[in-house]
XYZ file of C-alpha atoms in Angstrom:
683
model
C 302.445 90.474 46.831
C 300.383 89.143 49.745
C 302.950 86.351 50.137
C 305.608 88.857 51.273
C 306.025 90.879 54.462
C 307.211 93.824 52.383
C 308.556 94.616 48.929
C 311.439 96.908 47.977
C 312.064 98.537 44.588
C 315.556 99.905 43.922
C 316.306 101.800 40.718
C 320.012 101.485 39.997
C 322.007 104.571 38.934
C 323.910 104.366 35.664
C 327.242 104.459 37.468
C 327.070 101.793 40.168
C 328.103 102.996 43.650
C 330.916 101.268 45.533
C 330.108 98.110 47.473
C 329.411 99.810 50.798
C 327.109 102.450 49.325
C 325.258 99.849 47.245
C 324.588 97.699 50.324
C 323.743 100.848 52.284
C 321.246 101.854 49.577
C 319.557 98.459 49.911
C 319.525 98.848 53.702
C 318.029 102.348 53.482
C 315.234 101.097 51.221
C 314.507 98.207 53.590
C 314.351 100.579 56.561
C 312.110 102.971 54.609
C 309.723 100.131 53.784
C 309.990 98.286 57.106
C 310.874 100.746 59.943
C 311.336 97.907 62.445
C 314.616 97.052 60.730
C 316.389 100.305 61.588
C 317.768 99.530 65.078
C 319.471 96.319 63.957
C 321.000 97.441 60.663
C 323.678 99.921 61.648
C 327.257 99.161 60.699
C 330.538 100.769 59.676
C 331.969 98.123 57.311
C 330.564 96.577 54.156
C 331.151 93.033 55.458
C 329.354 93.657 58.734
C 326.506 95.511 57.038
C 326.063 92.739 54.460
C 326.038 90.102 57.218
C 323.417 91.969 59.261
C 321.253 92.689 56.236
C 321.326 89.066 55.115
C 320.480 87.865 58.628
C 317.533 90.216 58.860
C 316.146 89.407 55.413
C 316.561 85.667 55.990
C 313.866 85.880 58.674
C 311.483 87.896 56.486
C 309.463 87.243 53.376
C 310.843 90.125 51.350
C 310.849 90.672 47.586
C 313.575 92.995 46.263
C 313.502 94.359 42.713
C 316.650 95.898 41.189
C 315.596 97.959 38.202
C 317.867 98.850 35.268
C 321.068 97.063 36.344
C 323.975 97.888 34.037
C 327.184 96.918 35.859
C 328.107 93.224 35.719
C 329.961 93.467 39.055
C 326.592 94.182 40.673
C 325.936 90.457 41.138
C 329.178 89.866 43.034
C 328.297 92.668 45.446
C 324.783 91.578 46.322
C 325.030 87.791 46.211
C 326.056 87.516 49.856
C 324.072 90.449 51.238
C 320.563 89.246 50.402
C 318.722 85.931 49.967
C 318.864 85.579 46.184
C 315.758 83.438 45.723
C 313.639 86.560 46.322
C 315.286 88.906 43.836
C 314.055 90.255 40.500
C 316.514 92.063 38.228
C 315.660 94.107 35.147
C 318.460 94.874 32.718
C 319.061 95.924 29.126
C 322.205 93.780 29.043
C 321.265 90.448 27.460
C 324.588 88.935 28.636
C 323.924 89.618 32.296
C 322.564 86.104 33.105
C 325.803 84.583 31.740
C 327.785 86.268 34.523
C 325.790 84.597 37.289
C 327.388 81.495 38.763
C 326.099 78.082 37.734
C 325.283 77.320 41.373
C 322.487 79.911 41.294
C 319.146 79.099 39.697
C 318.080 81.904 37.370
C 314.931 82.262 35.309
C 315.245 84.652 32.361
C 312.175 86.356 30.942
C 312.578 88.422 27.790
C 309.933 91.128 27.722
C 308.146 91.331 24.389
C 306.328 94.454 23.116
C 302.623 94.674 23.877
C 300.185 93.698 21.172
C 298.066 96.502 19.732
C 295.085 95.220 21.713
C 297.010 95.174 25.011
C 298.576 98.550 24.231
C 295.125 100.075 23.709
C 293.906 98.471 26.934
C 296.784 100.042 28.900
C 296.231 103.372 27.167
C 292.501 103.353 27.967
C 293.249 102.739 31.649
C 295.282 105.933 31.786
C 293.207 108.281 29.622
C 289.680 109.201 30.674
C 288.534 111.285 27.675
C 287.901 108.333 25.356
C 284.133 108.631 25.572
C 284.487 110.947 22.558
C 284.505 108.822 19.331
C 287.070 110.974 17.534
C 289.555 110.640 20.387
C 289.025 106.894 20.494
C 289.899 106.711 16.786
C 293.084 108.736 17.299
C 294.227 106.484 20.135
C 294.956 103.680 17.673
C 297.274 105.964 15.673
C 299.164 106.881 18.839
C 299.552 103.234 19.868
C 300.911 102.254 16.466
C 303.685 104.808 16.977
C 304.564 103.485 20.457
C 305.661 100.072 19.127
C 304.149 98.291 22.129
C 306.611 99.812 24.621
C 304.736 100.174 27.955
C 306.750 103.144 29.244
C 306.143 105.059 26.023
C 302.413 104.291 26.249
C 302.194 105.419 29.879
C 304.203 108.573 29.170
C 302.090 109.449 26.146
C 298.817 108.753 27.956
C 299.884 111.044 30.815
C 300.534 113.805 28.291
C 297.245 113.271 26.443
C 295.233 113.140 29.671
C 295.848 116.899 29.959
C 294.342 117.505 26.501
C 290.568 117.829 26.283
C 289.833 118.067 22.549
C 290.558 116.306 19.267
C 292.378 119.414 17.996
C 294.854 119.205 20.880
C 295.354 115.481 20.339
C 296.050 116.016 16.635
C 298.577 118.709 17.509
C 300.431 116.260 19.753
C 300.312 113.631 17.006
C 301.770 116.127 14.550
C 304.508 117.206 16.976
C 305.529 113.608 17.525
C 306.224 113.306 13.799
C 309.528 111.605 13.285
C 310.438 111.741 16.979
C 309.156 108.222 17.486
C 311.168 106.758 14.631
C 313.847 105.829 17.166
C 316.318 102.983 17.094
C 315.758 101.698 20.632
C 312.901 101.453 23.090
C 314.746 103.760 25.503
C 315.191 106.453 22.853
C 311.509 106.172 21.983
C 310.479 106.688 25.621
C 312.905 109.588 26.013
C 311.461 111.355 22.981
C 307.924 111.011 24.356
C 309.062 112.342 27.737
C 310.868 115.222 26.053
C 307.630 116.148 24.310
C 305.857 116.000 27.690
C 308.426 118.404 29.127
C 308.041 120.834 26.223
C 304.284 120.802 26.790
C 304.696 122.107 30.359
C 303.793 125.723 31.159
C 306.862 127.802 32.016
C 306.224 127.884 35.771
C 306.236 124.077 35.898
C 309.330 123.700 33.714
C 311.625 125.358 36.251
C 310.105 123.316 39.082
C 310.639 120.133 37.087
C 314.250 120.943 36.201
C 315.005 121.150 39.924
C 315.145 117.350 39.957
C 318.386 117.719 37.996
C 320.096 118.936 41.168
C 319.555 115.601 42.899
C 321.437 112.355 42.253
C 320.052 109.824 39.826
C 317.458 107.623 41.529
C 317.205 110.019 44.488
C 313.893 110.081 46.356
C 313.214 113.521 47.832
C 310.763 114.547 50.520
C 307.910 116.444 48.880
C 307.919 119.013 51.684
C 311.649 119.618 51.313
C 311.243 120.066 47.561
C 308.411 122.568 47.973
C 310.351 124.578 50.563
C 313.211 124.822 48.073
C 310.792 126.008 45.381
C 309.580 128.662 47.841
C 313.156 129.830 48.436
C 313.766 129.943 44.665
C 310.725 132.157 44.105
C 309.154 129.584 41.763
C 305.734 129.710 43.441
C 302.919 132.217 43.542
C 302.952 134.584 46.494
C 300.674 133.995 49.464
C 297.061 134.975 48.898
C 294.196 135.246 51.323
C 293.133 131.690 50.526
C 296.390 129.870 49.748
C 299.956 129.840 50.960
C 302.977 129.423 48.689
C 303.338 125.896 50.047
C 299.797 125.045 48.949
C 300.566 126.344 45.467
C 303.649 124.095 45.599
C 301.428 121.109 46.390
C 299.353 121.913 43.305
C 302.431 122.253 41.086
C 303.788 118.903 42.280
C 300.407 117.226 41.794
C 300.357 118.497 38.213
C 303.825 117.059 37.501
C 302.720 113.730 38.974
C 299.494 113.700 36.948
C 301.497 114.330 33.777
C 303.621 111.257 34.515
C 306.863 113.230 34.744
C 307.320 112.780 38.503
C 306.525 109.583 40.382
C 305.518 108.972 43.981
C 308.036 107.067 46.130
C 306.086 106.982 49.397
C 302.519 107.860 50.312
C 301.495 109.270 53.675
C 298.606 107.692 55.572
C 296.276 110.444 54.334
C 296.980 109.515 50.712
C 299.219 112.506 50.023
C 302.630 111.891 48.407
C 305.378 111.892 51.042
C 308.395 111.561 48.750
C 308.907 111.499 44.988
C 311.442 110.842 42.253
C 311.969 110.833 38.499
C 312.910 107.763 36.482
C 316.549 107.370 35.457
C 315.848 107.933 31.757
C 313.935 111.102 32.663
C 316.841 112.219 34.836
C 319.096 111.917 31.778
C 316.769 114.200 29.818
C 316.646 116.712 32.672
C 320.449 116.711 32.911
C 320.728 117.478 29.202
C 318.172 120.311 29.402
C 319.848 121.752 32.506
C 323.132 121.813 30.621
C 321.590 123.487 27.567
C 319.760 126.109 29.621
C 322.632 126.687 32.074
C 320.137 125.880 34.844
C 322.640 124.276 37.210
C 326.015 122.597 37.481
C 326.377 119.090 38.887
C 329.740 117.855 40.134
C 330.082 114.106 39.699
C 332.435 111.747 37.909
C 330.427 111.980 34.681
C 329.541 115.641 34.273
C 332.630 117.031 36.024
C 335.588 114.672 35.585
C 338.306 114.837 38.258
C 340.742 117.754 37.961
C 338.570 119.569 35.439
C 338.454 123.352 35.218
C 336.037 124.721 37.811
C 335.762 128.289 36.491
C 332.377 127.767 34.804
C 330.349 127.246 37.992
C 326.710 128.313 37.639
C 324.100 129.774 39.944
C 322.975 126.377 41.217
C 325.647 123.902 42.302
C 325.081 120.267 43.275
C 328.047 118.326 44.644
C 327.295 114.633 44.283
C 330.896 113.436 44.452
C 333.823 115.406 45.790
C 336.330 112.665 45.010
C 339.465 113.762 43.107
C 338.387 117.390 42.633
C 341.865 118.802 42.963
C 340.881 122.190 41.531
C 337.719 122.607 43.546
C 339.110 124.914 46.223
C 341.007 126.963 43.623
C 337.936 127.985 41.628
C 337.705 131.761 41.529
C 334.025 132.361 40.825
C 332.145 130.677 43.652
C 330.484 134.038 44.201
C 328.221 133.220 41.236
C 326.622 130.376 43.193
C 323.207 131.071 44.725
C 322.246 127.468 45.606
C 324.558 124.767 46.934
C 323.642 121.131 47.640
C 325.959 118.463 49.047
C 325.084 114.781 48.594
C 328.490 113.153 49.052
C 328.498 111.695 52.579
C 331.646 109.653 51.994
C 334.024 112.593 52.493
C 334.415 114.949 55.418
C 333.537 118.506 54.462
C 335.484 121.543 55.612
C 332.589 123.932 56.207
C 334.729 126.710 57.678
C 334.965 130.496 57.417
C 336.721 130.180 54.049
C 333.829 128.084 52.743
C 331.268 130.758 53.631
C 333.504 133.589 52.404
C 333.708 131.864 49.011
C 329.904 131.682 48.716
C 329.352 135.341 49.475
C 325.943 135.633 47.768
C 324.576 132.220 48.665
C 320.773 132.065 49.055
C 320.127 128.341 49.511
C 322.434 125.889 51.308
C 321.372 122.273 51.824
C 323.847 120.133 53.766
C 321.316 117.463 54.763
C 323.076 114.176 55.645
C 326.507 115.602 54.777
C 329.534 114.432 56.744
C 331.067 117.571 58.257
C 334.445 118.074 59.929
C 332.953 120.460 62.477
C 330.189 120.418 65.073
C 329.894 124.204 65.453
C 328.879 126.316 62.470
C 331.388 129.157 61.871
C 330.590 132.774 62.725
C 331.031 133.671 59.044
C 327.628 132.171 58.177
C 326.068 135.348 59.569
C 327.471 137.327 56.625
C 325.267 135.512 54.091
C 322.553 138.138 54.321
C 320.701 136.849 51.241
C 320.224 133.381 52.729
C 316.643 132.093 52.482
C 317.100 128.357 53.011
C 319.504 126.579 55.364
C 319.313 122.855 56.102
C 321.701 121.088 58.458
C 319.388 118.113 58.934
C 321.014 114.896 60.128
C 324.498 116.369 60.500
C 326.757 116.422 63.555
C 326.265 120.168 64.133
C 325.697 120.894 67.841
C 325.740 124.669 67.958
C 324.976 127.733 65.827
C 326.725 131.087 66.239
C 324.734 134.109 67.375
C 325.428 135.613 63.955
C 322.750 133.283 62.558
C 320.365 135.946 63.822
C 321.621 138.285 61.067
C 319.990 136.184 58.322
C 316.910 138.387 58.138
C 315.737 136.873 54.818
C 315.751 133.290 56.095
C 312.553 131.376 55.280
C 313.543 127.816 56.220
C 315.868 126.675 59.002
C 315.988 122.880 59.198
C 317.868 121.508 62.210
C 316.120 118.167 62.545
C 318.241 115.319 63.880
C 320.954 117.678 65.062
C 321.890 118.519 68.662
C 321.322 122.253 68.214
C 319.286 123.605 71.135
C 319.596 127.390 70.862
C 318.979 129.754 67.948
C 319.036 133.544 67.845
C 315.649 134.206 66.221
C 314.574 137.724 67.200
C 315.281 139.251 63.751
C 314.259 136.255 61.617
C 310.831 137.693 60.896
C 310.526 136.037 57.451
C 310.888 132.491 58.805
C 308.182 130.146 57.528
C 309.649 126.825 58.683
C 311.625 126.336 61.909
C 312.232 122.614 62.282
C 314.326 120.954 64.976
C 314.494 117.937 67.216
C 316.913 115.364 68.544
C 316.061 111.931 69.960
C 318.125 111.153 73.059
C 317.668 107.434 73.666
C 319.382 107.672 77.052
C 316.402 109.564 78.478
C 313.075 108.116 79.593
C 310.286 107.703 77.042
C 308.607 110.992 77.879
C 311.858 112.957 77.725
C 313.581 111.305 74.753
C 312.573 114.112 72.423
C 314.681 117.267 72.732
C 313.794 120.507 70.981
C 314.860 124.131 70.705
C 315.245 126.293 73.790
C 314.494 129.823 72.659
C 315.031 132.725 75.030
C 312.966 135.459 73.397
C 311.556 136.739 70.136
C 309.129 133.974 69.168
C 306.287 136.504 68.940
C 308.146 138.258 66.088
C 307.901 135.247 63.759
C 304.372 135.895 62.528
C 305.029 134.297 59.113
C 305.723 130.861 60.605
C 303.887 127.951 58.984
C 305.679 125.126 60.786
C 307.262 125.220 64.220
C 308.505 122.034 65.858
C 309.828 121.173 68.315
C 310.114 123.808 71.026
C 310.780 123.257 74.712
C 308.176 125.190 76.660
C 309.001 128.260 78.746
C 306.749 131.034 79.991
C 307.975 133.463 77.307
C 307.505 130.875 74.537
C 303.948 130.073 75.596
C 303.044 133.761 75.892
C 304.396 134.491 72.401
C 302.507 131.729 70.583
C 299.274 133.723 70.308
C 300.918 135.888 67.617
C 301.595 132.881 65.374
C 298.160 132.617 63.796
C 299.454 131.269 60.443
C 300.836 128.064 61.926
C 299.876 124.820 60.197
C 302.078 122.605 62.343
C 303.045 123.073 66.000
C 305.146 120.777 68.161
C 305.885 121.764 71.746
C 307.298 119.632 74.558
C 308.167 119.797 78.271
C 304.967 121.640 79.098
C 304.144 122.418 82.708
C 300.705 122.607 84.256
C 300.635 126.408 84.453
C 301.083 126.689 80.665
C 297.734 125.071 79.860
C 295.313 127.990 79.702
C 297.600 130.313 77.717
C 298.521 127.538 75.292
C 294.867 126.649 74.687
C 294.027 130.270 73.915
C 296.875 130.464 71.388
C 295.852 127.207 69.693
C 292.274 128.408 69.250
C 293.625 131.334 67.203
C 295.537 129.037 64.820
C 292.623 128.439 62.463
C 294.761 126.671 59.807
C 296.507 124.291 62.217
C 296.689 120.768 60.739
C 299.185 119.052 63.042
C 299.501 119.499 66.810
C 301.978 117.649 69.004
C 302.033 118.354 72.742
C 304.270 116.738 75.360
C 304.376 117.179 79.124
C 307.509 117.643 81.231
C 308.508 114.198 82.479
C 306.346 111.682 84.283
C 305.042 114.261 86.738
C 304.050 116.754 84.045
C 300.421 117.369 83.198
C 298.632 118.675 80.116
C 295.868 121.017 81.237
C 293.854 121.327 78.033
C 290.366 121.750 79.444
C 290.392 125.381 78.231
C 290.589 124.219 74.607
C 286.878 124.613 73.924
C 287.170 125.476 70.221
C 290.086 123.542 68.721
C 290.949 124.284 65.068
C 288.546 122.362 62.847
C 291.347 121.861 60.310
C 293.277 119.586 62.717
C 294.301 116.322 61.005
C 297.010 114.999 63.329
C 296.946 115.122 67.123
C 299.690 113.752 69.378
C 299.222 113.989 73.154
C 302.110 112.825 75.313
C 301.539 113.153 79.067
C 298.705 113.080 81.566
C 295.582 115.049 80.749
C 294.619 116.985 83.848
C 291.073 117.734 85.075
C 289.386 116.067 82.089
C 286.624 113.505 82.685
C 287.479 109.817 83.087
C 287.373 109.170 79.337
C 289.084 111.895 77.228
C 287.578 110.745 73.922
C 284.326 112.781 74.014
C 286.464 115.925 73.924
C 288.246 114.810 70.749
C 285.680 112.927 68.667
C 284.097 115.942 66.980
C 287.224 117.120 65.159
C 285.839 116.715 61.605
C 289.168 116.306 59.761
C 291.079 114.220 62.333
C 292.985 111.413 60.585
C 295.641 110.511 63.142
C 295.402 110.324 66.937
C 298.149 109.309 69.347
C 297.568 109.103 73.107
C 300.654 108.303 75.174
C 300.534 108.240 78.968
C 297.479 110.485 78.835
C 294.908 108.441 80.693
C 294.645 106.396 83.903
C 291.157 104.928 83.347
C 290.224 101.339 82.499
C 288.112 101.885 79.377
C 288.112 103.986 76.223
C 284.801 104.249 74.381
C 284.542 105.204 70.713
C 280.958 106.067 69.840
C 279.684 109.002 67.765
C 282.198 110.916 65.668
C 285.633 109.808 64.397
C 284.371 109.801 60.818
C 287.776 110.183 59.133
C 290.195 108.691 61.685
C 292.659 106.355 59.914
C 295.411 105.788 62.476
C 295.040 105.299 66.247
C 298.054 104.820 68.545
C 297.625 104.034 72.247
C 300.711 103.739 74.453
C 301.604 103.589 78.150
C 298.026 103.466 79.403
C 298.762 101.062 82.298
C 295.220 100.734 83.670
C 293.452 100.355 80.343
C 291.630 97.015 80.176
C 289.493 97.343 77.089
C 288.476 99.513 74.156
C 284.799 99.772 73.273
C 283.937 100.562 69.656
C 280.276 100.804 68.750
C 279.187 99.182 65.489
C 279.610 101.509 62.533
C 281.915 103.865 64.442
C 285.464 104.811 63.435
C 284.549 103.565 59.941
C 287.829 104.522 58.228
C 290.372 103.180 60.755
C 293.142 101.294 58.946
C 295.969 101.153 61.500
C 295.735 100.419 65.236
C 298.801 100.405 67.487
C 298.637 99.368 71.142
C 301.652 99.164 73.439
C 302.611 99.093 77.100
C 298.980 98.741 78.171
C 299.729 96.072 80.767
C 296.228 96.102 82.235
C 294.880 94.689 78.975
C 295.030 90.883 79.025
C 292.535 90.105 76.252
C 292.066 91.486 72.764
C 289.240 94.063 72.775
C 286.358 92.197 71.131
C 285.062 95.340 69.454
C 288.094 95.380 67.157
C 286.001 93.145 64.911
C 283.703 96.153 64.358
C 286.545 97.898 62.485
C 285.692 96.731 58.976
C 288.608 98.471 57.230
C 291.386 97.666 59.728
C 294.498 96.594 57.786
C 297.279 96.634 60.384
C 297.417 95.845 64.097
C 300.749 96.620 65.771
C 301.329 95.447 69.343
C 304.371 95.981 71.562
C 305.328 95.287 75.175
C 301.962 93.844 76.189
C 301.076 91.524 79.102
C 302.276 87.939 78.603
C 298.717 86.629 79.004
C 297.601 88.947 76.186
C 300.352 87.694 73.876
C 299.682 84.074 74.780
C 296.064 84.412 73.718
C 297.135 85.477 70.223
C 298.931 82.216 69.451
C 296.220 79.827 70.672
C 294.093 79.046 67.625
C 291.308 77.736 69.858
C 291.159 81.040 71.710
C 288.543 83.648 70.832
C 291.240 86.342 70.699
C 292.962 84.505 67.863
C 289.711 84.382 65.922
C 289.263 88.149 66.349
C 292.660 89.082 64.922
C 292.863 86.340 62.281
C 290.835 88.450 59.852
C 293.229 91.421 60.046
C 295.663 91.343 57.062
C 298.750 92.295 59.117
C 299.247 91.645 62.846
C 302.705 92.083 64.371
C 304.122 92.048 67.880
C 307.427 93.281 69.296
C 308.945 93.599 72.748
C 309.853 97.216 72.006
C 308.224 99.903 69.895
C 309.804 99.288 66.489
C 306.571 100.475 64.916
C 307.009 104.007 66.242
C 305.370 106.474 63.918
C 306.897 109.345 65.857
C 305.752 112.947 65.604
C 307.785 113.665 62.480
C 305.374 114.347 59.635
C 308.072 116.206 57.755
C 310.599 113.585 56.776
């Protein structure tokens, strides 16, 4: 894999999407893996999108894997969009290679079952209890039943890794019985996975079945999933030591450890950022959901066009609206408590009639939906049971004042919308208030726009996450009541806000993420009063000049014991930053718009865990800081908009700067900040 800039894995759904959505899915995966691609890969037509994608990938060393391809027309769709000499396709259709043109060189590899020896080796890698002789003996019996199928072995080993005694292993062996006498490898794997599901405790079964609400192959943000579990009441109530969200983390970890859920993306701190279930597991979940009347999914398979809609269940997922002639005539929408919309190909009429139909709705997720309106109707305020409302990445610009009637609301997600004002005074049960919009027409310091709240912030004492707010005197004064916050993002701060803000932050003992931005280029962050910052702080983003601090701000930050991520943008006018004692866990360091900075000093043995360093718009720096070679675990160096002398030194192999960076696995430079990590830890 070291020969490629990045690798992309795409699991194909059983019913192949149309050409545009297939190419768009490839584009989305590329952007997810390589964020620098996003500005250049926006298009409205399939031809234009395919042309842009091919042009971008032609310049990159990218490996793309398409897993479980079933439709023969797939090849015709992709053959122009991507460079085909860097494609791997897995398929159960032995005739697939025959449908590829003779002008394309194809190597076919038929995967044979693992030998018993290799099967045992794979099994032993996954199961840690084999130091007990009796368990080691049983492992051979299990492997003989798996017929050398790797997925069955991995699934079975995940199940057995939760069993600690020979009695439990024998019980699993007995329960397998004739289940593994299947006709195909896929059926064998499905039977093992079904046994794994049946082995789950009841509280995990309902959490696991929730994946049935999402489209096949869908990768969901772990935080979004957990917030939905909270709104469903699936999780333990808050205790003195743990929040519901922390219990949700534990539940998800357990599903991952059992091999039922798989990680799609990992955050820099090693925590899963998004997750998914395999297609064959999704089929099992769909069948169980149907049997247990857990949810109803509207797509072309499970709800054919023009079918009777009078059997709608409490949880409704609309994956395709196409051809549903009877949809608006259904008479029992009032049964629905959860509604998800995943079809972005059709415009949705989210009007007063829509909300009147869903009178008892508790959870509404319209993330990424294409809506016919930009103002949410007044009728939404009548959904008094509502606990979860997501309008993320829609064209909604305004909410009615009636939104303030939703007194049971726990999550309000307005990220990537243009909503600026929310009536919050009565929303005392809110746990997550998430909003921002990036306005690229503004200057760097003012690109981020947040909520402008008039009053009532002090009433929201249950808040866990609050970002982003635009600072006002009343907002700053109300923050001291929000002692349960774990994430705070606040922008457009003025100098007079400093002391009150610092006092409020010191009371947030569980705060893990803090993002602070000043008001424009003349704004100043007066944080000298922050003498006892929360020791739980893992992420710190400072955007704007730090007032009245010493020349080098680092001594005031180095002793945060859990700090993993630090971003300093336009915070400092000095010529040198010095990293000495401290910084024991820091993994990511981003330095931007520090115009006078000439060098970075890093003492030997300091910042021992740093893996990613980003430097941009530091035009006073004309040579690579020599102390970078003291960072023994540095994996990535991102540079953007640096002095031309600095960039020239990187390409001269006789130059000492080249020798310094040549040992770093990944070094990349761009004229603009395509490597932006941004303050969004909640994607």
